[in-house]
Amino acid sequence: MSYSSTQINKLLNSLEKHLADEHPDNPILAKAVKSFRKMDYIGYSMGLLSRDESYATCVTWWPMIAVLGTFSAGKSTFINTHLGLKLQRTGNQAVDDKFTVICYSRHNQAKTLPGVALDADPRFPFFHISKSIEEISEAGQERIDAYLQLKTCPSEKIRGKILIDSPGFDADSQRASTLRLTQHIINLSDLVLVFFDARHPEPKAMQDTLAYLVSASVNRADANKFLYILNQMDVTAQEDNPEEVVSAWQRSLAEVGLIAGRFYRIYNPDVAVPISDPQVRERFEKKREEDMADIYTRMQQIEVERSYRIVGKLEQTAKAIKNQAMVKLVEMLGEWRNKVLLLDGVIFLTLTIFAGAALHFTESWDLLGAFIPGESFSLVALLVLLGGLGFIHFTIRRRVANKIKKKLVQKMGSDHETCKQYTQAFSKSTAAYRSMLFKKPAGWNEVTEQTIDEIIDESNDYIQELNDQFTNPSGNDGENAQVLSS
Ligand SMILES: Nc1nc2c(ncn2[C@@H]2O[C@H](COP(=O)(O)OP(=O)(O)OP(=O)(O)O)[C@@H](O)[C@H]2O)c(=O)[nH]1
Ligand SMILES: [Mg+2]
């Protein structure tokens, strides 16, 4: 589904309005929309964006919390308790095979909508995701509805936020599309809660799953947004040595590369097995309360992290246009120009040689001359010659450009969006009406460069403003959070 430029304009207007309403005393995000718009015009003039697109729709404007983790770890139960609603089905059988995007709605009743609803609305993080699912899907034309659903519910707890519940994760049996979606969700989320089950703290079969979820998080610039949660701790209270369960889990995490991170131990009192020993109970309850408080604090703070994320994305996109797209396009244009000139040269030389030879050995001039006499003959010949040469030249331009585009697609295959943008921009820069001698890509000039620098400056100003507002931007490290050491 695509949008007309007026629709995009309307969407951005309503986004700006919504952000201004949501944070009347914090206009940074509304200002960021304006900066994104400025960048859109550069995208249009360079051909990186089509008129029905916007850089603003590439970011999630809602703060988003993802709950991932192993089968039956208690993800859905945790979410239900948080919402104060029995929204998600729970149980020991794998009950969920879809990702559920949960968001607030004033209406009294919870409602379920198919995934297409998310795919068509640029305010949601799954805007246009169906395309990339189709591209990698094994079963051909799988519908987005097979993977995603949207649930709206009236819980104030998630007003202005998005919460995602995911199916139990098992890297071995997961379809490629589910892995891709999981990555997508991880990338877009402001907070990722990774749930493990204390009943199976170190199952060898889970090793791949652990490796997948954890290696996705270590070495990331935003590693801070991952919280590792060992759930169902109540079960370990029956054991002789509950601490051993925790250490076993820590070892498993360390084995897959997680040597530092935030991790928590909780259980859900609504469904927990009662702990009979009062001393053990007290100890478990205390730890649980501390850890839950930390987790909830982080969940509340994501609005702040969301602001940083969006402003960060603004700067990153502006810099990518200047330092990557521009550079790549210049390089591609250079290659194109050289090849076209070379081929032009080779072909014209060959033609000249052939023509010379032909003239030498035949009397075709005389023959033709008999039909078209005198000056008009040389004029026609000249026009035919120019037309032919022009045709050859423009065919070469087009063919070489197509080859270079193909090469780019092969090289960047994995990054469809950027690849599409570059190809579009390159097509615009190599269009027949544009001189081959321009070194800079279409739409790039001093004004564009100034505007990009302006946007980068603006994003730095926004970050300054955010820093002034929040002294502890990266979130509460939490005294209870332990640092793992291998
Ligand atoms: N003892 C105990 N049981 C729990 C706890 N949390 C959840 N459960 C139970 O564990 C089972 C699985 O819980 P779910 O919330 O469905 O788990 P899930 O992670 O959403 O499972 P899938 O979506 O199937 O991957 C349910 O029977 C819950 O009642 C807990 O803290 N302690
Ligand atoms: Mg579930």
XYZ file of C-alpha atoms and ligand atoms in Angstrom:
519
model
C 0.000 0.000 0.000
C 1.399 3.355 -0.881
C 0.405 6.876 -0.121
C -0.090 9.906 -2.274
C 1.982 12.934 -1.392
C -1.095 14.633 0.063
C -1.775 11.621 2.239
C 1.802 11.639 3.508
C 1.425 15.307 4.213
C -1.794 14.687 6.135
C -0.199 11.864 8.121
C 2.740 14.029 9.109
C 0.392 16.834 10.097
C -1.584 14.530 12.340
C 1.629 13.106 13.772
C 2.874 16.592 14.590
C -0.426 17.455 16.162
C -0.517 14.273 18.178
C 3.018 14.811 19.487
C 2.270 18.404 20.394
C -0.849 17.257 22.302
C 0.954 14.420 23.999
C 3.823 16.585 25.209
C 2.734 20.221 25.286
C 5.738 21.148 27.439
C 8.179 19.067 25.427
C 8.062 20.179 21.822
C 11.256 18.407 20.759
C 9.559 15.560 18.956
C 7.151 17.854 17.149
C 10.192 19.874 16.055
C 11.884 16.675 14.942
C 8.979 16.004 12.570
C 9.733 19.363 10.937
C 13.381 18.407 10.518
C 12.346 15.086 8.994
C 10.184 16.986 6.518
C 13.109 19.156 5.525
C 15.077 15.993 4.897
C 12.224 14.559 2.825
C 12.635 17.391 0.300
C 16.285 16.497 -0.119
C 15.276 12.865 -0.549
C 12.757 13.838 -3.238
C 15.148 16.037 -5.175
C 17.883 13.412 -5.117
C 15.452 10.664 -6.004
C 16.245 8.726 -2.817
C 12.607 8.974 -1.829
C 9.537 8.922 -3.986
C 6.936 11.567 -3.409
C 4.710 9.184 -1.530
C 7.370 8.382 1.059
C 8.805 10.118 4.060
C 11.823 9.540 6.264
C 9.481 10.170 9.173
C 7.584 6.972 8.463
C 10.776 4.947 8.837
C 10.891 5.555 12.569
C 8.496 4.357 15.215
C 7.072 7.340 16.962
C 5.562 5.322 19.772
C 7.817 4.026 22.459
C 7.884 0.285 22.100
C 8.524 -2.535 24.579
C 9.098 -6.036 23.285
C 8.696 -9.160 25.377
C 10.704 -12.020 23.911
C 11.865 -15.297 25.320
C 11.649 -19.035 25.463
C 8.462 -21.165 25.352
C 6.122 -20.884 28.309
C 8.484 -18.608 30.182
C 5.492 -16.561 31.331
C 5.648 -13.710 28.846
C 1.913 -13.451 28.301
C 1.152 -13.833 32.008
C 3.552 -10.998 32.764
C 1.823 -8.800 30.199
C -1.676 -9.601 31.462
C -0.671 -8.745 35.010
C 0.907 -5.520 33.860
C -2.197 -4.503 31.936
C -4.542 -5.660 34.672
C -6.503 -7.482 31.974
C -6.709 -11.006 30.728
C -5.814 -9.954 27.231
C -3.428 -12.696 26.171
C -4.012 -16.407 26.357
C -1.616 -18.229 28.641
C -0.802 -21.851 29.292
C 1.872 -24.458 29.253
C 1.238 -25.512 25.699
C 2.702 -23.210 23.127
C -0.375 -21.088 22.738
C 0.858 -18.177 20.730
C 2.188 -18.438 17.258
C 1.823 -14.801 16.363
C 3.366 -11.599 17.503
C 0.755 -9.479 19.204
C 1.095 -5.745 19.099
C -0.813 -4.288 22.015
C -1.791 -0.673 22.131
C -4.153 1.577 23.987
C -7.657 2.369 22.956
C -10.299 4.277 24.855
C -12.993 1.781 23.963
C -14.093 -0.403 26.801
C -13.501 -3.684 25.131
C -10.306 -5.212 23.954
C -10.303 -5.684 20.194
C -8.242 -7.850 17.890
C -7.353 -6.696 14.404
C -5.435 -8.525 11.694
C -1.807 -7.762 10.908
C -2.711 -5.822 7.778
C -3.974 -3.082 10.057
C -0.404 -2.644 11.264
C 1.076 -2.975 7.835
C -0.938 -0.088 6.464
C -0.487 2.481 9.186
C 2.796 4.392 9.171
C 2.457 5.212 12.850
C 3.065 1.579 13.700
C 6.416 -0.168 13.730
C 5.232 -2.742 11.229
C 4.429 -0.345 8.459
C 5.267 -2.034 5.160
C 6.808 -5.047 6.861
C 4.734 -7.454 4.768
C 6.894 -6.678 1.765
C 10.048 -7.860 3.440
C 8.252 -10.886 4.840
C 7.111 -11.842 1.357
C 10.636 -11.521 0.075
C 12.030 -14.086 2.465
C 8.992 -16.184 3.106
C 9.402 -19.887 2.433
C 5.797 -20.621 1.647
C 5.496 -17.973 -1.029
C 2.729 -15.472 -0.575
C 2.292 -15.708 3.156
C 0.079 -13.068 4.592
C 1.241 -10.697 7.224
C -1.806 -11.875 9.189
C -0.093 -15.195 9.759
C 2.564 -13.462 11.828
C 1.079 -10.398 13.381
C -2.035 -9.245 15.084
C -3.023 -6.010 16.721
C -4.875 -5.892 19.998
C -6.232 -2.715 21.413
C -7.125 -2.524 25.068
C -8.303 0.121 27.497
C -5.460 -0.268 30.025
C -4.017 3.108 31.015
C -0.706 1.332 31.621
C 0.093 1.354 27.936
C -1.371 4.661 26.946
C 1.070 6.225 24.482
C 3.143 3.046 24.309
C 3.256 -0.136 22.307
C 3.796 -3.503 23.914
C 4.668 -6.604 21.928
C 4.038 -10.147 23.036
C 5.854 -12.782 21.046
C 5.493 -16.486 20.458
C 7.847 -18.743 22.401
C 11.192 -18.509 20.739
C 13.043 -21.546 19.500
C 15.812 -20.706 17.074
C 15.992 -24.264 15.701
C 12.464 -24.589 14.457
C 11.819 -20.979 13.670
C 10.836 -19.966 10.185
C 13.095 -17.461 8.497
C 10.276 -14.949 8.445
C 9.819 -15.205 12.206
C 13.525 -14.691 12.775
C 13.393 -11.676 10.543
C 10.433 -10.260 12.388
C 12.164 -10.879 15.710
C 15.190 -8.931 14.488
C 12.948 -6.181 13.223
C 11.223 -5.952 16.583
C 14.525 -5.940 18.461
C 15.829 -3.155 16.267
C 12.807 -0.971 16.743
C 12.161 -1.510 20.415
C 13.169 0.896 23.119
C 13.171 -1.853 25.681
C 13.497 -5.601 25.181
C 12.544 -7.935 28.002
C 14.063 -11.345 27.386
C 12.264 -13.979 29.458
C 13.741 -17.275 30.584
C 12.109 -19.986 32.578
C 13.623 -20.913 35.949
C 12.072 -24.353 35.589
C 14.559 -25.020 32.785
C 17.466 -22.752 33.570
C 20.020 -24.330 31.287
C 18.435 -26.747 28.898
C 20.987 -27.703 26.294
C 18.268 -27.645 23.675
C 17.782 -23.965 24.411
C 21.401 -23.186 23.709
C 20.735 -22.070 20.147
C 17.844 -19.955 21.250
C 19.937 -18.346 23.915
C 22.710 -17.788 21.449
C 20.336 -16.177 19.012
C 18.613 -13.857 21.453
C 21.740 -12.973 23.339
C 24.139 -12.577 20.462
C 21.563 -10.285 18.926
C 22.041 -8.054 21.923
C 25.698 -8.099 22.873
C 28.008 -5.758 20.986
C 25.154 -3.472 20.161
C 25.330 0.238 20.763
C 21.935 -0.051 22.429
C 22.766 -3.148 24.506
C 21.433 -1.183 27.437
C 17.878 -1.723 26.311
C 17.962 -5.484 26.924
C 16.815 -6.811 30.269
C 17.304 -10.519 30.984
C 14.628 -11.908 33.193
C 14.650 -15.283 34.894
C 10.962 -15.849 35.545
C 9.037 -18.392 37.622
C 11.574 -18.143 40.422
C 8.947 -19.396 42.873
C 9.491 -22.884 41.488
C 13.117 -22.864 42.605
C 12.118 -22.174 46.197
C 11.328 -25.882 46.543
C 14.867 -26.791 45.571
C 17.576 -27.473 48.110
C 19.813 -24.910 46.560
C 17.859 -22.256 44.638
C 20.995 -20.209 44.088
C 22.348 -22.981 41.922
C 19.504 -22.431 39.445
C 20.505 -18.815 39.092
C 24.181 -19.582 38.658
C 23.406 -22.253 36.096
C 21.441 -19.701 34.134
C 24.208 -17.130 34.437
C 26.682 -19.679 33.153
C 24.466 -20.436 30.169
C 24.273 -16.757 29.328
C 28.005 -16.327 29.750
C 28.627 -19.253 27.441
C 26.801 -17.527 24.631
C 28.773 -14.365 25.120
C 26.796 -12.314 27.605
C 29.342 -11.296 30.175
C 27.777 -8.048 31.276
C 24.136 -7.194 31.362
C 21.180 -6.432 33.484
C 19.361 -9.394 34.808
C 16.484 -9.969 37.097
C 14.728 -12.739 38.988
C 11.004 -12.574 39.291
C 7.861 -14.610 39.500
C 4.219 -13.856 39.190
C 2.382 -14.108 42.539
C -0.955 -14.553 40.717
C 0.088 -17.973 39.436
C 3.046 -18.892 41.632
C 3.249 -21.989 43.798
C 3.053 -20.862 47.406
C 6.414 -20.840 49.189
C 5.943 -22.594 52.506
C 9.153 -21.717 54.350
C 8.519 -18.192 55.705
C 12.197 -17.219 55.613
C 12.671 -18.362 52.058
C 9.394 -16.692 51.124
C 10.490 -13.384 52.571
C 13.807 -13.545 50.764
C 12.156 -14.418 47.465
C 9.494 -11.745 47.830
C 12.031 -9.065 48.629
C 14.167 -9.887 45.616
C 11.118 -10.053 43.418
C 9.808 -6.689 44.547
C 13.141 -4.987 44.024
C 13.529 -6.441 40.567
C 9.952 -5.719 39.521
C 10.352 -2.114 40.647
C 13.406 -1.828 38.437
C 11.700 -3.383 35.461
C 8.678 -1.111 35.819
C 10.901 1.939 36.155
C 12.581 1.030 32.912
C 9.230 0.483 31.275
C 8.149 3.951 32.308
C 11.374 5.551 31.194
C 11.109 4.418 27.653
C 9.320 7.582 26.659
C 12.572 9.382 27.302
C 14.575 6.764 25.464
C 12.146 7.000 22.591
C 12.927 10.718 22.225
C 16.638 10.011 22.060
C 16.079 7.217 19.605
C 14.060 9.384 17.239
C 16.461 12.298 17.372
C 19.317 9.826 16.917
C 17.626 8.422 13.845
C 17.230 11.927 12.443
C 20.935 12.612 12.756
C 21.852 9.160 11.505
C 19.675 9.505 8.406
C 21.026 12.961 7.594
C 24.580 11.714 7.953
C 23.814 8.644 5.877
C 22.604 10.848 3.027
C 25.706 13.000 3.180
C 28.376 10.413 3.912
C 26.994 7.267 2.376
C 24.321 7.880 -0.254
C 26.120 10.874 -1.752
C 29.514 9.171 -1.772
C 28.131 5.961 -3.219
C 26.249 7.829 -5.932
C 29.309 9.851 -6.896
C 31.285 6.630 -7.133
C 28.615 4.947 -9.238
C 28.315 7.982 -11.492
C 32.084 7.985 -11.994
C 32.084 4.334 -12.970
C 29.157 4.912 -15.290
C 30.762 7.918 -16.990
C 34.057 6.124 -17.574
C 32.410 3.042 -18.991
C 30.082 5.005 -21.243
C 32.958 7.121 -22.554
C 35.045 4.045 -23.171
C 32.273 2.189 -24.985
C 31.331 5.322 -26.937
C 34.947 5.629 -27.985
C 35.337 1.985 -28.975
C 32.129 1.932 -30.986
C 32.715 5.229 -32.746
C 36.237 4.219 -33.605
C 35.060 0.899 -35.011
C 32.343 2.632 -36.990
C 34.788 5.164 -38.379
C 37.145 2.434 -39.450
C 34.346 0.476 -41.102
C 32.947 3.541 -42.783
C 36.381 4.485 -44.049
C 36.955 1.021 -45.370
C 33.537 0.893 -46.963
C 34.091 4.212 -48.651
C 37.390 3.124 -49.901
C 36.283 -0.109 -51.417
C 32.864 0.686 -52.777
C 31.394 3.415 -54.746
C 28.351 3.619 -52.524
C 28.599 7.387 -52.374
C 28.162 7.550 -56.095
C 25.363 5.042 -56.009
C 23.433 6.950 -53.362
C 24.341 10.217 -54.949
C 22.479 9.145 -58.056
C 19.209 9.130 -56.095
C 19.654 12.155 -53.847
C 21.572 14.822 -55.564
C 23.999 17.367 -54.165
C 23.715 19.209 -50.839
C 20.463 17.660 -49.641
C 22.200 14.320 -49.744
C 24.942 15.359 -47.345
C 22.347 16.936 -45.001
C 20.245 13.761 -44.860
C 23.374 11.690 -44.393
C 24.483 13.961 -41.558
C 21.077 13.756 -39.819
C 20.948 9.981 -40.159
C 24.468 9.766 -38.857
C 23.768 12.012 -35.855
C 20.524 10.188 -35.096
C 22.305 6.861 -35.240
C 25.163 8.029 -33.072
C 22.740 9.545 -30.549
C 20.770 6.344 -30.444
C 23.910 4.313 -29.841
C 25.160 6.719 -27.188
C 21.895 6.751 -25.205
C 21.528 3.001 -25.468
C 25.012 2.631 -24.020
C 24.186 5.082 -21.215
C 21.085 3.150 -20.300
C 22.655 -0.277 -20.549
C 25.697 0.636 -18.479
C 23.476 2.275 -15.859
C 21.332 -0.865 -15.658
C 24.430 -3.026 -15.239
C 25.688 -0.866 -12.384
C 22.275 -0.975 -10.733
C 22.215 -4.744 -11.014
C 25.619 -4.975 -9.450
C 24.428 -2.806 -6.574
C 21.391 -4.994 -5.992
C 23.594 -8.070 -5.880
C 25.922 -6.428 -3.421
C 23.307 -4.891 -1.171
C 20.656 -7.575 -1.509
C 20.189 -7.815 2.224
C 19.456 -4.154 2.700
C 16.456 -3.718 0.447
C 15.377 -0.289 1.554
C 18.728 1.450 1.129
C 19.336 -0.414 -2.104
C 16.003 0.754 -3.487
C 16.800 4.311 -2.532
C 20.219 4.257 -4.154
C 18.860 2.679 -7.331
C 16.116 5.275 -7.617
C 18.556 8.109 -7.065
C 21.027 6.657 -9.552
C 18.274 6.352 -12.179
C 17.459 9.988 -11.646
C 21.108 11.003 -11.909
C 21.642 9.052 -15.123
C 18.384 10.097 -16.805
C 18.742 10.909 -20.498
C 18.065 14.614 -19.986
C 20.978 14.978 -17.569
C 24.458 15.637 -18.824
C 26.857 12.816 -18.299
C 29.543 15.203 -17.183
C 27.958 16.235 -13.866
C 30.088 14.784 -11.113
C 27.493 15.277 -8.374
C 24.272 13.258 -8.240
C 20.968 14.838 -9.171
C 19.567 17.113 -6.492
C 22.875 17.577 -4.704
C 24.123 21.140 -4.584
C 25.365 23.712 -2.092
C 21.885 24.356 -0.763
C 21.266 20.657 -0.179
C 24.556 20.304 1.598
C 23.779 23.290 3.806
C 20.349 21.903 4.622
C 21.794 18.531 5.606
C 24.299 20.240 7.892
C 21.470 22.293 9.340
C 19.514 19.113 10.114
C 22.554 17.559 11.793
C 22.963 20.735 13.881
C 19.282 20.664 14.767
C 19.457 17.068 15.931
C 22.407 17.967 18.143
C 20.391 20.832 19.585
C 17.511 18.474 20.330
C 19.867 16.101 22.116
C 21.148 19.015 24.182
C 17.574 19.945 25.058
C 16.803 16.364 25.995
C 19.917 16.201 28.150
C 18.820 19.359 29.911
C 15.460 17.797 30.641
C 16.621 14.407 31.776
C 19.725 14.144 33.818
C 19.797 10.360 33.656
C 18.926 9.651 30.062
C 20.079 6.101 29.697
C 17.821 4.899 32.439
C 18.115 3.812 35.998
C 20.880 1.313 36.263
C 19.203 -0.042 39.339
C 21.033 -1.063 42.430
C 19.434 -4.480 42.264
C 20.510 -5.250 38.790
C 23.503 -7.452 38.970
C 26.389 -7.411 36.645
C 27.193 -10.805 35.310
C 30.759 -11.877 35.309
C 31.964 -14.994 33.700
N 4.826 -21.044 38.929
C 4.751 -20.070 38.058
N 4.075 -20.256 36.901
C 4.016 -19.251 36.015
C 4.643 -18.008 36.251
N 4.420 -17.208 35.179
C 3.678 -17.921 34.319
N 3.425 -19.148 34.802
C 2.682 -20.227 34.146
O 3.458 -20.693 33.068
C 2.624 -21.093 31.988
C 3.052 -20.380 30.705
O 2.783 -19.017 30.849
P 2.544 -18.067 29.591
O 2.376 -16.696 30.139
O 1.513 -18.605 28.706
O 3.947 -18.209 28.910
P 4.395 -17.590 27.502
O 5.829 -17.255 27.662
O 3.482 -16.522 27.077
O 4.247 -18.875 26.606
P 4.215 -18.953 24.989
O 3.486 -17.761 24.509
O 3.526 -20.217 24.719
O 5.638 -19.003 24.593
C 1.223 -20.733 32.406
O 0.566 -21.906 32.831
C 1.393 -19.772 33.553
O 0.347 -19.843 34.475
C 5.357 -17.831 37.479
O 5.936 -16.814 37.793
N 5.365 -18.911 38.328
Mg 2.423 -16.288 25.301
